[in-house]
Coordinates of C-alpha atoms in Angstrom, one line a residue:
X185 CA 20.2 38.8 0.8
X186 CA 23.8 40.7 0.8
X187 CA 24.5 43.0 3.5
X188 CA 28.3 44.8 1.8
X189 CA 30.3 45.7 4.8
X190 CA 33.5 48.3 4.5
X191 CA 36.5 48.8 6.3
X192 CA 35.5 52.7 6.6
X193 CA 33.0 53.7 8.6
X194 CA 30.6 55.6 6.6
X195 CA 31.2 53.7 3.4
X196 CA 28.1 53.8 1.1
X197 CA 27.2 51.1 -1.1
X198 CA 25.4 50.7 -5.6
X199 CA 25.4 47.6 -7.3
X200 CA 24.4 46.5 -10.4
X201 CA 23.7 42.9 -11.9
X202 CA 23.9 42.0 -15.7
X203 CA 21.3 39.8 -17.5
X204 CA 22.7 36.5 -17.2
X205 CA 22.4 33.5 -19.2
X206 CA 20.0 31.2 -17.4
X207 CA 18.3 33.5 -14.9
X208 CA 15.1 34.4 -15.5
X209 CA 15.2 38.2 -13.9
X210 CA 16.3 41.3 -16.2
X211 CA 19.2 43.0 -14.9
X212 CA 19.4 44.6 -11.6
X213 CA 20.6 48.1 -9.9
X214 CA 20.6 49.3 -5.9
X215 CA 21.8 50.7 -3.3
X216 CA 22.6 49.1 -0.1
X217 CA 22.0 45.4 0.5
X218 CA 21.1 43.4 -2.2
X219 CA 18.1 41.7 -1.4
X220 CA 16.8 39.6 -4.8
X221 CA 14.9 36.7 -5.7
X222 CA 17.2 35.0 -8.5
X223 CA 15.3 32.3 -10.6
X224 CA 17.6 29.4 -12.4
X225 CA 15.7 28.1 -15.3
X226 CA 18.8 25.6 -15.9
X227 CA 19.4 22.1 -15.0
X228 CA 22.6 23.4 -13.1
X229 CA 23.8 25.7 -11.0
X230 CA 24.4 29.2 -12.2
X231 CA 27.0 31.9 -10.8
X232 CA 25.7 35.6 -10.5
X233 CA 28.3 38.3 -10.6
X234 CA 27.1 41.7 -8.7
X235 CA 29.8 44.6 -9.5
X236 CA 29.6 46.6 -6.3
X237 CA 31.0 50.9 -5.8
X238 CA 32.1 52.1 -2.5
X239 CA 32.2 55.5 -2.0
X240 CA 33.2 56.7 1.4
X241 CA 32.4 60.1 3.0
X242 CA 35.4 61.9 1.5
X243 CA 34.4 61.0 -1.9
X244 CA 37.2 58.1 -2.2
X245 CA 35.4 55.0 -4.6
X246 CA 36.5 51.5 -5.0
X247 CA 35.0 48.8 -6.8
X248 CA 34.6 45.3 -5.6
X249 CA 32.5 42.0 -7.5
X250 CA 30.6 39.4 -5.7
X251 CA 30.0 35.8 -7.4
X252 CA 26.9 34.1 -5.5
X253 CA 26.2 30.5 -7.3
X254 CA 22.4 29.9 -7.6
X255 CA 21.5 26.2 -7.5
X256 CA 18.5 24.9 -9.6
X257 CA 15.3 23.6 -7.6
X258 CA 14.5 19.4 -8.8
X259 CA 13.1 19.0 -12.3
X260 CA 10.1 17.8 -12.9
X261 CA 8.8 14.1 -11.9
X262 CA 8.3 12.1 -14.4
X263 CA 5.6 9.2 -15.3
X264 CA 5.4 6.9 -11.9
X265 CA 5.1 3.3 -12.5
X266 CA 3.8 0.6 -10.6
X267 CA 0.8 -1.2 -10.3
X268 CA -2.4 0.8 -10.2
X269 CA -4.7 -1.5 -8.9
X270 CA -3.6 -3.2 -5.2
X271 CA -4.9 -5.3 -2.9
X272 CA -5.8 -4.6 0.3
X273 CA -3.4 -5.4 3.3
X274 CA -0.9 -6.6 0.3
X275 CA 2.7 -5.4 0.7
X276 CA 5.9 -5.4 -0.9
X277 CA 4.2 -3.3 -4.2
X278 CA 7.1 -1.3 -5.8
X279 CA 6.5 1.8 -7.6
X280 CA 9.5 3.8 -9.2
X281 CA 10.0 7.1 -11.2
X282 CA 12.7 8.4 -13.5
X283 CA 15.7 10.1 -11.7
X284 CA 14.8 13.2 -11.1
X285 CA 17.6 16.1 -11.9
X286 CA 19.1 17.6 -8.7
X287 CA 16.8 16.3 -6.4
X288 CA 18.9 14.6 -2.9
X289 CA 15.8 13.1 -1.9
X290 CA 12.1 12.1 -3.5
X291 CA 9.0 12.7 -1.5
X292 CA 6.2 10.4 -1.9
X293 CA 2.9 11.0 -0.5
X294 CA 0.7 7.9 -0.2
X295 CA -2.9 7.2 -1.0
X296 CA -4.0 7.7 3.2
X297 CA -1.3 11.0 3.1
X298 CA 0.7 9.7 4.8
X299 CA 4.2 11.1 3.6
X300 CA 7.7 9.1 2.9
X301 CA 11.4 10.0 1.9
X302 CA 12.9 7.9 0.1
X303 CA 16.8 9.0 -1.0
X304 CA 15.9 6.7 -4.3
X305 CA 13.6 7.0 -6.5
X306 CA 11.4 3.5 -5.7
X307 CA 9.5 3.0 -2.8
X308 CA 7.9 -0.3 -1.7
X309 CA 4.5 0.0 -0.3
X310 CA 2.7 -2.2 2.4
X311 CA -0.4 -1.6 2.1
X312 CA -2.4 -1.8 5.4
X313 CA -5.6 -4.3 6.1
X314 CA -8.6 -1.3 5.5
X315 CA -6.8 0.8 3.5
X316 CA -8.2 3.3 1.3
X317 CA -7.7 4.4 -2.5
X318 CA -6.3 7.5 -3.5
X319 CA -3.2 9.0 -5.6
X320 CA 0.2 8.0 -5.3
X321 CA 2.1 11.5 -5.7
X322 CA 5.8 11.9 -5.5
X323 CA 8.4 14.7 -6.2
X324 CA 12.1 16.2 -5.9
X325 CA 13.5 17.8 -3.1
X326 CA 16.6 19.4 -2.4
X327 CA 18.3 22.6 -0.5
X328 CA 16.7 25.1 -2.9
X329 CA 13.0 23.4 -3.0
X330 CA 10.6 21.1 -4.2
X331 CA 10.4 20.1 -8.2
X332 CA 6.9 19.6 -10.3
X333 CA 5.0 16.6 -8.8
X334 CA 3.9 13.3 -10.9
X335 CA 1.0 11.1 -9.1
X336 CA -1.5 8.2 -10.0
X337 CA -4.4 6.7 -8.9
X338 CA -4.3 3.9 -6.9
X339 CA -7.3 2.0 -6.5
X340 CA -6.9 -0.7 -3.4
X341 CA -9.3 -3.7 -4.0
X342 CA -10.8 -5.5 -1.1
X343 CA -10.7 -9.1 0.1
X344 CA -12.8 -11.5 -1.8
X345 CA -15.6 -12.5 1.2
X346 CA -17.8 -15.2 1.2
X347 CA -21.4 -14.3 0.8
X348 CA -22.9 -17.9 1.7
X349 CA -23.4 -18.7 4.8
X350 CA -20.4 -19.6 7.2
X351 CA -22.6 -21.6 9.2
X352 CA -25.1 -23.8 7.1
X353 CA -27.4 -25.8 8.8
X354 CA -26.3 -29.2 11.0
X355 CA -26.7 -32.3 9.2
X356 CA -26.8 -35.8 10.1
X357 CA -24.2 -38.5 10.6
X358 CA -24.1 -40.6 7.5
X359 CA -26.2 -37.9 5.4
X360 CA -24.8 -36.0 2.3
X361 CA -23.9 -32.5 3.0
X362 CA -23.3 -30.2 0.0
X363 CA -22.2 -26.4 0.2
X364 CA -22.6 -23.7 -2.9
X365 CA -20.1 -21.2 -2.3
X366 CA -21.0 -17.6 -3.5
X367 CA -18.7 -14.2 -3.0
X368 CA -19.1 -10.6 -3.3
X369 CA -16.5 -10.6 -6.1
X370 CA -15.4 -12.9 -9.1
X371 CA -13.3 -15.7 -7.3
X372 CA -12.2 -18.9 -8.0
X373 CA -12.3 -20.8 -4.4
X374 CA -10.7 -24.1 -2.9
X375 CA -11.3 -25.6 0.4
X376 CA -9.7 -28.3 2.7
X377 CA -11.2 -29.7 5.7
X378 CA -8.5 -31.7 8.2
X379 CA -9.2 -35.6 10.0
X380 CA -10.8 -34.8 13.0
X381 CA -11.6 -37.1 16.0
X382 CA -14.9 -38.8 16.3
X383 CA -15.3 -37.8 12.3
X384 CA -14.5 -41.0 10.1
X385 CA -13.4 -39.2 7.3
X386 CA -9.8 -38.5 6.1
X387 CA -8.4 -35.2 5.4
X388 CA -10.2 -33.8 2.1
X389 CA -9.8 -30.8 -0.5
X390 CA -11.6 -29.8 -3.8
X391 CA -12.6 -26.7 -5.0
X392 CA -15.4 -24.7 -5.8
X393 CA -18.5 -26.8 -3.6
X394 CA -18.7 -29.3 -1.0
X395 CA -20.9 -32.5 -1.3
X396 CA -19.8 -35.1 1.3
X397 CA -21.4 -37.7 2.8
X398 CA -20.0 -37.4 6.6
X399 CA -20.0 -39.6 9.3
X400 CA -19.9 -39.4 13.4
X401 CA -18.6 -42.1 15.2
X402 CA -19.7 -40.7 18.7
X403 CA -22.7 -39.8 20.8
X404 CA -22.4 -36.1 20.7
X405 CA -22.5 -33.4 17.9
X406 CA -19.2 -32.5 16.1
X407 CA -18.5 -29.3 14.3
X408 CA -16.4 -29.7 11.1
X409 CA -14.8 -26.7 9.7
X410 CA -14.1 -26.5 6.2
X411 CA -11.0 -23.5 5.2
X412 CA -12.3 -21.6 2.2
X413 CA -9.4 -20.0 -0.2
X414 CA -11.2 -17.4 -2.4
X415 CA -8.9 -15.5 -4.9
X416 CA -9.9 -13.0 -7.2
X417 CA -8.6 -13.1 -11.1
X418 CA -5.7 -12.1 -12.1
X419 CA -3.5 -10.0 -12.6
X420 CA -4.0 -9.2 -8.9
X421 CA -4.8 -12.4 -7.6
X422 CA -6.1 -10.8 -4.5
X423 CA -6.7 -13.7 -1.7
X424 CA -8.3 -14.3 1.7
X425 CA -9.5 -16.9 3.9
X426 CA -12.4 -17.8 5.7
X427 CA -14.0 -20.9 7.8
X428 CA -17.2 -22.8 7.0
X429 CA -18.6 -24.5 9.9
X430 CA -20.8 -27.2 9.8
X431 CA -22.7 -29.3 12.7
X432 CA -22.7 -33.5 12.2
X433 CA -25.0 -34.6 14.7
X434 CA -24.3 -38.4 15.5
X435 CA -27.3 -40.9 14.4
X436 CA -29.8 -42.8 17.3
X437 CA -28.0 -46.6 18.1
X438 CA -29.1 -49.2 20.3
X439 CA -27.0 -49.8 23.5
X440 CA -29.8 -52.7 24.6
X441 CA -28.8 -55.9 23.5
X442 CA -29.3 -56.7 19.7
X443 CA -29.6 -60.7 21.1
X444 CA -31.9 -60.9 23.5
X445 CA -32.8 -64.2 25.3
X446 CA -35.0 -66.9 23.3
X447 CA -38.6 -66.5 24.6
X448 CA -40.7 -69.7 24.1
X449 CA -44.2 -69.7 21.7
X450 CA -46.9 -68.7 23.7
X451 CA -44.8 -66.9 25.8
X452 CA -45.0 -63.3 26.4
X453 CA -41.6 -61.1 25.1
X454 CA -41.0 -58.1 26.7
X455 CA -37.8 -55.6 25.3

């Protein structure tokens, strides 16, 4: 709004406004302030000219113009790109949109609404361990306003998990042990199991299933862990891991003598 002032007290105030090229309203007439809401459907910014009469209490008139410039609100957001499909707790994914006209900054609301302002227009998400799908929005903000929003659908896949056991049942020392692994999704999986002490065995990896024939040098049970790799297919090639542990329980030995003393025939021998 416009609130003319004079130099003479009792001073009283019309206007008029022509139709101008770019804003929306029809022309405009009043008395008084100038209170109206001016609508730029340009790219740029417009000036308004308001020719303004005072007339004081005598009857003496003077005419005075006012220029306001009306700035345009963003355009429109266009297309966002960026990866659609995301996996969860997996960072660095870069979405970006076309500059958007007059916007000084873009506002991006996330899939969780959570809200960021970027002064470009990309944004890099990190997407948090248990995060949740929704739509990617973003739009153009300045002084005047907010622009037209553009959003997408994000879909946030989870982990691929194990569905076979993670702790199969204790074998024996010297026995074969074989592992299927199964998961909740379509995965390709590799595994690696370290040396450990007590286990014979040198470090080992493979993929898909495990068939090993392990043995315990020691008297007491040893658990093996085997690190699973699952990742899903590509192009997101989402990836997790998870342990397998197994029990190796050592084998019966003698700690008697395996040479006992010569007994002679007829003799009774007692072990």
């Amino acid at each position: 709004s416009y609130l003319p002032l004079s130099n003479i007290s009792g001073t009283t105030f019309t206007w008029t406004r022509d139709v101008i090229t770019n804003i929306s309203n029809p022309a405009g007439a009043g008395s008084g302030t100038i209170n109206e809401l001016l609508t730029n459907t340009s790219t740029t910014t417009v000036s308004v000219t308001y020719r303004i009469v005072l007339t004081t209490s005598v009857g003496c008139s003077n005419i005075a113009t006012i220029v306001v410039d009306v700035a345009p609100i963003p355009g429109a957001a266009s297309a966002i790109i960026g990866a659609q499909r995301a996996c969860d707790g997996s960072s660095g994914n870069v979405y970006t949109v076309a500059p958007i006209l007059n916007a000084t900054s873009y506002i991006w609301t996330l899939p969780n609404l959570s809200i960021v302002s970027t002064i470009t227009n990309s944004i890099t998400i990190n997407y948090p361990v248990g995060g949740v799908s929704g739509n990617l929005r973003v739009l153009g903000r300045n002084a005047c306003g907010d622009g037209l929003a553009s959003s997408i659908p994000i879909t946030i896949i989870p982990p691929p998990i194990l569905s076979s056991s993670l702790t199969p049942p204790a074998v024996c020392s010297d026995s074969s042990f074989s592992y299927t692994a199964t998961s909740n999704s379509s995965s390709s999986f590799s595994w690696t199991r370290n040396a450990i002490a007590g286990i014979i065995n040198p470090y080992q990896a493979g993929t898909n299933n495990i068939t090993e024939t392990l043995i315990n040098t020691t008297s007491s049970p040893i658990e093996v862990i085997y690190t699973y790799t699952l990742k899903t297919a590509s192009p997101e090639s989402c990836v997790n891991t998870q342990n397998v542990s197994v029990t190796i329980n050592p084998l019966p030995t003698l700690i008697s003598s395996l040479t006992p003393p010569t007994t002679c025939s007829g003799s009774n021998f007692s072990y």
